[in-house]
């Protein structure tokens, strides 16, 4: 039985949780990928960022500063409006998906395939027992393995 370790990509394109949305969009566009795992400074998987996360206006709006003091905004209204419309300066951690489905290298390709389909996701980060990212497997990787392409 083929395992994830045999088909995963080990050289993973990642995004830092401290990167801006603009920086993350540039990475995804440059690498021609639709999403990437998000890691902290220790390389631990903390989320996943997809194109839909970047385009999600609700997530961006929720991440905007909302601090008020007696009805007055601490941040100037013009700044809040700029952030809302552009959103590019927000940190990745504010819009990334934090409930990440990840797998171990020992999982079978068949189990991973079922997981991708049942969760309706496109990629599975592969982590070691400490939670560090060691690879990624995508729907394309599964198709190649199943059909020996």
PDB file of C-alpha atoms in Angstrom:
ATOM      1  CA  UNK A   1       0.000   0.000   0.000  1.00  0.00           C
ATOM      2  CA  UNK A   2       1.409   3.359  -1.068  1.00  0.00           C
ATOM      3  CA  UNK A   3       1.905   5.984   1.641  1.00  0.00           C
ATOM      4  CA  UNK A   4       1.891   9.767   1.673  1.00  0.00           C
ATOM      5  CA  UNK A   5       5.677   9.749   2.222  1.00  0.00           C
ATOM      6  CA  UNK A   6       6.093   8.215  -1.237  1.00  0.00           C
ATOM      7  CA  UNK A   7       4.130  10.863  -3.138  1.00  0.00           C
ATOM      8  CA  UNK A   8       4.286  14.085  -1.112  1.00  0.00           C
ATOM      9  CA  UNK A   9       6.211  17.174  -2.100  1.00  0.00           C
ATOM     10  CA  UNK A  10       8.928  17.831   0.454  1.00  0.00           C
ATOM     11  CA  UNK A  11      10.006  21.247  -0.793  1.00  0.00           C
ATOM     12  CA  UNK A  12       6.841  23.060   0.283  1.00  0.00           C
ATOM     13  CA  UNK A  13       5.986  26.640  -0.590  1.00  0.00           C
ATOM     14  CA  UNK A  14       4.902  28.200   2.696  1.00  0.00           C
ATOM     15  CA  UNK A  15       3.690  31.559   3.904  1.00  0.00           C
ATOM     16  CA  UNK A  16       4.698  33.107   7.211  1.00  0.00           C
ATOM     17  CA  UNK A  17       1.876  33.919   9.605  1.00  0.00           C
ATOM     18  CA  UNK A  18       3.437  37.389   9.883  1.00  0.00           C
ATOM     19  CA  UNK A  19       3.441  38.084   6.115  1.00  0.00           C
ATOM     20  CA  UNK A  20       0.992  40.612   4.722  1.00  0.00           C
ATOM     21  CA  UNK A  21      -1.845  39.557   2.457  1.00  0.00           C
ATOM     22  CA  UNK A  22      -0.128  41.426  -0.365  1.00  0.00           C
ATOM     23  CA  UNK A  23       3.080  39.395   0.173  1.00  0.00           C
ATOM     24  CA  UNK A  24       1.112  36.150   0.349  1.00  0.00           C
ATOM     25  CA  UNK A  25      -0.805  36.947  -2.839  1.00  0.00           C
ATOM     26  CA  UNK A  26       2.500  37.609  -4.593  1.00  0.00           C
ATOM     27  CA  UNK A  27       3.868  34.228  -3.476  1.00  0.00           C
ATOM     28  CA  UNK A  28       0.780  32.324  -4.637  1.00  0.00           C
ATOM     29  CA  UNK A  29       0.713  34.152  -7.957  1.00  0.00           C
ATOM     30  CA  UNK A  30       4.439  33.788  -8.609  1.00  0.00           C
ATOM     31  CA  UNK A  31       4.414  30.065  -7.782  1.00  0.00           C
ATOM     32  CA  UNK A  32       1.097  29.515  -9.622  1.00  0.00           C
ATOM     33  CA  UNK A  33      -0.539  27.772  -6.688  1.00  0.00           C
ATOM     34  CA  UNK A  34      -3.973  28.298  -5.168  1.00  0.00           C
ATOM     35  CA  UNK A  35      -2.976  27.950  -1.530  1.00  0.00           C
ATOM     36  CA  UNK A  36      -0.152  27.277   0.878  1.00  0.00           C
ATOM     37  CA  UNK A  37       0.466  26.130   4.440  1.00  0.00           C
ATOM     38  CA  UNK A  38       1.082  28.904   6.961  1.00  0.00           C
ATOM     39  CA  UNK A  39       3.923  28.386   9.433  1.00  0.00           C
ATOM     40  CA  UNK A  40       5.171  30.332  12.426  1.00  0.00           C
ATOM     41  CA  UNK A  41       8.789  31.330  13.029  1.00  0.00           C
ATOM     42  CA  UNK A  42       9.562  27.810  14.347  1.00  0.00           C
ATOM     43  CA  UNK A  43       8.233  26.131  11.199  1.00  0.00           C
ATOM     44  CA  UNK A  44       5.158  24.769  12.961  1.00  0.00           C
ATOM     45  CA  UNK A  45       1.989  24.557  10.893  1.00  0.00           C
ATOM     46  CA  UNK A  46      -0.492  27.142  12.219  1.00  0.00           C
ATOM     47  CA  UNK A  47      -2.920  27.481   9.325  1.00  0.00           C
ATOM     48  CA  UNK A  48      -3.522  27.304   5.636  1.00  0.00           C
ATOM     49  CA  UNK A  49      -4.094  30.181   3.245  1.00  0.00           C
ATOM     50  CA  UNK A  50      -6.076  29.842   0.040  1.00  0.00           C
ATOM     51  CA  UNK A  51      -7.068  32.233  -2.691  1.00  0.00           C
ATOM     52  CA  UNK A  52     -10.578  32.259  -1.254  1.00  0.00           C
ATOM     53  CA  UNK A  53      -9.189  33.366   2.135  1.00  0.00           C
ATOM     54  CA  UNK A  54      -7.410  36.249   0.407  1.00  0.00           C
ATOM     55  CA  UNK A  55     -10.580  37.302  -1.398  1.00  0.00           C
ATOM     56  CA  UNK A  56     -12.937  36.844   1.561  1.00  0.00           C
ATOM     57  CA  UNK A  57     -14.167  40.347   2.407  1.00  0.00           C
ATOM     58  CA  UNK A  58     -15.895  39.175   5.599  1.00  0.00           C
ATOM     59  CA  UNK A  59     -12.640  37.810   7.033  1.00  0.00           C
ATOM     60  CA  UNK A  60     -10.818  41.007   6.129  1.00  0.00           C
ATOM     61  CA  UNK A  61     -13.527  43.187   7.649  1.00  0.00           C
ATOM     62  CA  UNK A  62     -13.447  41.155  10.892  1.00  0.00           C
ATOM     63  CA  UNK A  63      -9.662  41.625  11.086  1.00  0.00           C
ATOM     64  CA  UNK A  64      -9.836  45.407  10.953  1.00  0.00           C
ATOM     65  CA  UNK A  65      -9.182  47.424  14.104  1.00  0.00           C
ATOM     66  CA  UNK A  66     -12.413  48.014  15.983  1.00  0.00           C
ATOM     67  CA  UNK A  67     -11.033  49.692  19.113  1.00  0.00           C
ATOM     68  CA  UNK A  68     -13.018  52.690  20.271  1.00  0.00           C
ATOM     69  CA  UNK A  69     -12.792  54.978  23.241  1.00  0.00           C
ATOM     70  CA  UNK A  70     -16.077  56.626  24.210  1.00  0.00           C
ATOM     71  CA  UNK A  71     -17.330  56.314  20.645  1.00  0.00           C
ATOM     72  CA  UNK A  72     -14.153  57.667  19.039  1.00  0.00           C
ATOM     73  CA  UNK A  73     -11.983  55.466  16.865  1.00  0.00           C
ATOM     74  CA  UNK A  74      -8.382  55.180  18.050  1.00  0.00           C
ATOM     75  CA  UNK A  75      -7.318  54.613  14.437  1.00  0.00           C
ATOM     76  CA  UNK A  76      -8.361  57.378  12.042  1.00  0.00           C
ATOM     77  CA  UNK A  77     -11.403  56.464   9.983  1.00  0.00           C
ATOM     78  CA  UNK A  78      -9.429  57.033   6.765  1.00  0.00           C
ATOM     79  CA  UNK A  79      -6.938  54.353   7.847  1.00  0.00           C
ATOM     80  CA  UNK A  80      -9.700  51.874   8.596  1.00  0.00           C
ATOM     81  CA  UNK A  81     -11.348  52.559   5.225  1.00  0.00           C
ATOM     82  CA  UNK A  82      -8.017  52.106   3.406  1.00  0.00           C
ATOM     83  CA  UNK A  83      -7.371  48.803   5.167  1.00  0.00           C
ATOM     84  CA  UNK A  84     -10.852  47.594   4.390  1.00  0.00           C
ATOM     85  CA  UNK A  85     -10.646  48.420   0.692  1.00  0.00           C
ATOM     86  CA  UNK A  86      -7.088  47.366   0.123  1.00  0.00           C
ATOM     87  CA  UNK A  87      -6.637  44.746   2.829  1.00  0.00           C
ATOM     88  CA  UNK A  88      -3.102  44.176   1.636  1.00  0.00           C
ATOM     89  CA  UNK A  89      -1.468  45.290   4.872  1.00  0.00           C
ATOM     90  CA  UNK A  90      -3.368  42.840   7.064  1.00  0.00           C
ATOM     91  CA  UNK A  91      -1.335  39.924   8.411  1.00  0.00           C
ATOM     92  CA  UNK A  92      -1.919  36.455   6.981  1.00  0.00           C
ATOM     93  CA  UNK A  93      -2.793  35.163  10.469  1.00  0.00           C
ATOM     94  CA  UNK A  94      -5.914  37.378  10.454  1.00  0.00           C
ATOM     95  CA  UNK A  95      -7.591  35.635   7.509  1.00  0.00           C
ATOM     96  CA  UNK A  96      -5.953  32.181   7.259  1.00  0.00           C
ATOM     97  CA  UNK A  97      -7.935  29.055   7.983  1.00  0.00           C
ATOM     98  CA  UNK A  98      -6.795  27.768  11.366  1.00  0.00           C
ATOM     99  CA  UNK A  99      -8.706  24.493  11.481  1.00  0.00           C
ATOM    100  CA  UNK A 100      -6.258  22.688   9.211  1.00  0.00           C
ATOM    101  CA  UNK A 101      -6.669  19.064   8.253  1.00  0.00           C
ATOM    102  CA  UNK A 102      -3.174  17.588   8.216  1.00  0.00           C
ATOM    103  CA  UNK A 103      -1.800  14.086   7.849  1.00  0.00           C
ATOM    104  CA  UNK A 104       1.246  12.031   8.736  1.00  0.00           C
ATOM    105  CA  UNK A 105       3.695  10.491   6.290  1.00  0.00           C
ATOM    106  CA  UNK A 106       2.423   7.020   7.199  1.00  0.00           C
ATOM    107  CA  UNK A 107      -1.147   7.602   6.009  1.00  0.00           C
ATOM    108  CA  UNK A 108      -2.100   5.597   2.937  1.00  0.00           C
ATOM    109  CA  UNK A 109      -2.819   7.319  -0.349  1.00  0.00           C
ATOM    110  CA  UNK A 110      -6.321   5.809  -0.301  1.00  0.00           C
ATOM    111  CA  UNK A 111      -7.050   7.284   3.142  1.00  0.00           C
ATOM    112  CA  UNK A 112      -5.771  10.667   2.012  1.00  0.00           C
ATOM    113  CA  UNK A 113      -7.954  10.509  -1.080  1.00  0.00           C
ATOM    114  CA  UNK A 114     -11.045   9.835   1.027  1.00  0.00           C
ATOM    115  CA  UNK A 115     -10.099  12.669   3.373  1.00  0.00           C
ATOM    116  CA  UNK A 116      -9.689  15.188   0.544  1.00  0.00           C
ATOM    117  CA  UNK A 117     -13.080  14.233  -0.864  1.00  0.00           C
ATOM    118  CA  UNK A 118     -14.968  14.139   2.430  1.00  0.00           C
ATOM    119  CA  UNK A 119     -13.566  17.465   3.644  1.00  0.00           C
ATOM    120  CA  UNK A 120     -13.830  19.059   0.167  1.00  0.00           C
ATOM    121  CA  UNK A 121     -10.283  20.385   0.322  1.00  0.00           C
ATOM    122  CA  UNK A 122      -7.487  20.550  -2.239  1.00  0.00           C
ATOM    123  CA  UNK A 123      -4.329  19.981  -0.222  1.00  0.00           C
ATOM    124  CA  UNK A 124      -3.139  18.185   2.900  1.00  0.00           C
ATOM    125  CA  UNK A 125      -0.136  19.473   4.817  1.00  0.00           C
ATOM    126  CA  UNK A 126       2.043  16.632   6.090  1.00  0.00           C
ATOM    127  CA  UNK A 127       3.395  17.114   9.613  1.00  0.00           C
ATOM    128  CA  UNK A 128       5.735  15.225  11.922  1.00  0.00           C
ATOM    129  CA  UNK A 129       4.700  14.294  15.487  1.00  0.00           C
ATOM    130  CA  UNK A 130       5.907  17.702  16.747  1.00  0.00           C
ATOM    131  CA  UNK A 131       3.624  19.535  14.312  1.00  0.00           C
ATOM    132  CA  UNK A 132       6.416  20.743  12.021  1.00  0.00           C
ATOM    133  CA  UNK A 133       5.574  20.817   8.334  1.00  0.00           C
ATOM    134  CA  UNK A 134       7.495  18.153   6.391  1.00  0.00           C
ATOM    135  CA  UNK A 135       5.555  18.067   3.118  1.00  0.00           C
ATOM    136  CA  UNK A 136       2.305  18.552   1.290  1.00  0.00           C
ATOM    137  CA  UNK A 137       0.095  16.322  -0.815  1.00  0.00           C
ATOM    138  CA  UNK A 138      -2.437  17.687  -3.297  1.00  0.00           C
ATOM    139  CA  UNK A 139      -5.318  16.258  -5.280  1.00  0.00           C
ATOM    140  CA  UNK A 140      -3.003  16.204  -8.299  1.00  0.00           C
ATOM    141  CA  UNK A 141      -0.449  14.103  -6.369  1.00  0.00           C
ATOM    142  CA  UNK A 142      -3.194  11.627  -5.433  1.00  0.00           C
ATOM    143  CA  UNK A 143      -4.419  11.383  -9.033  1.00  0.00           C
ATOM    144  CA  UNK A 144      -0.901  10.741 -10.282  1.00  0.00           C
ATOM    145  CA  UNK A 145      -0.414   7.997  -7.674  1.00  0.00           C
ATOM    146  CA  UNK A 146      -3.774   6.296  -8.167  1.00  0.00           C
ATOM    147  CA  UNK A 147      -3.561   6.299 -11.955  1.00  0.00           C
ATOM    148  CA  UNK A 148       0.239   5.877 -12.147  1.00  0.00           C
ATOM    149  CA  UNK A 149       0.617   8.994 -14.274  1.00  0.00           C
TER     150      UNK A 149
END
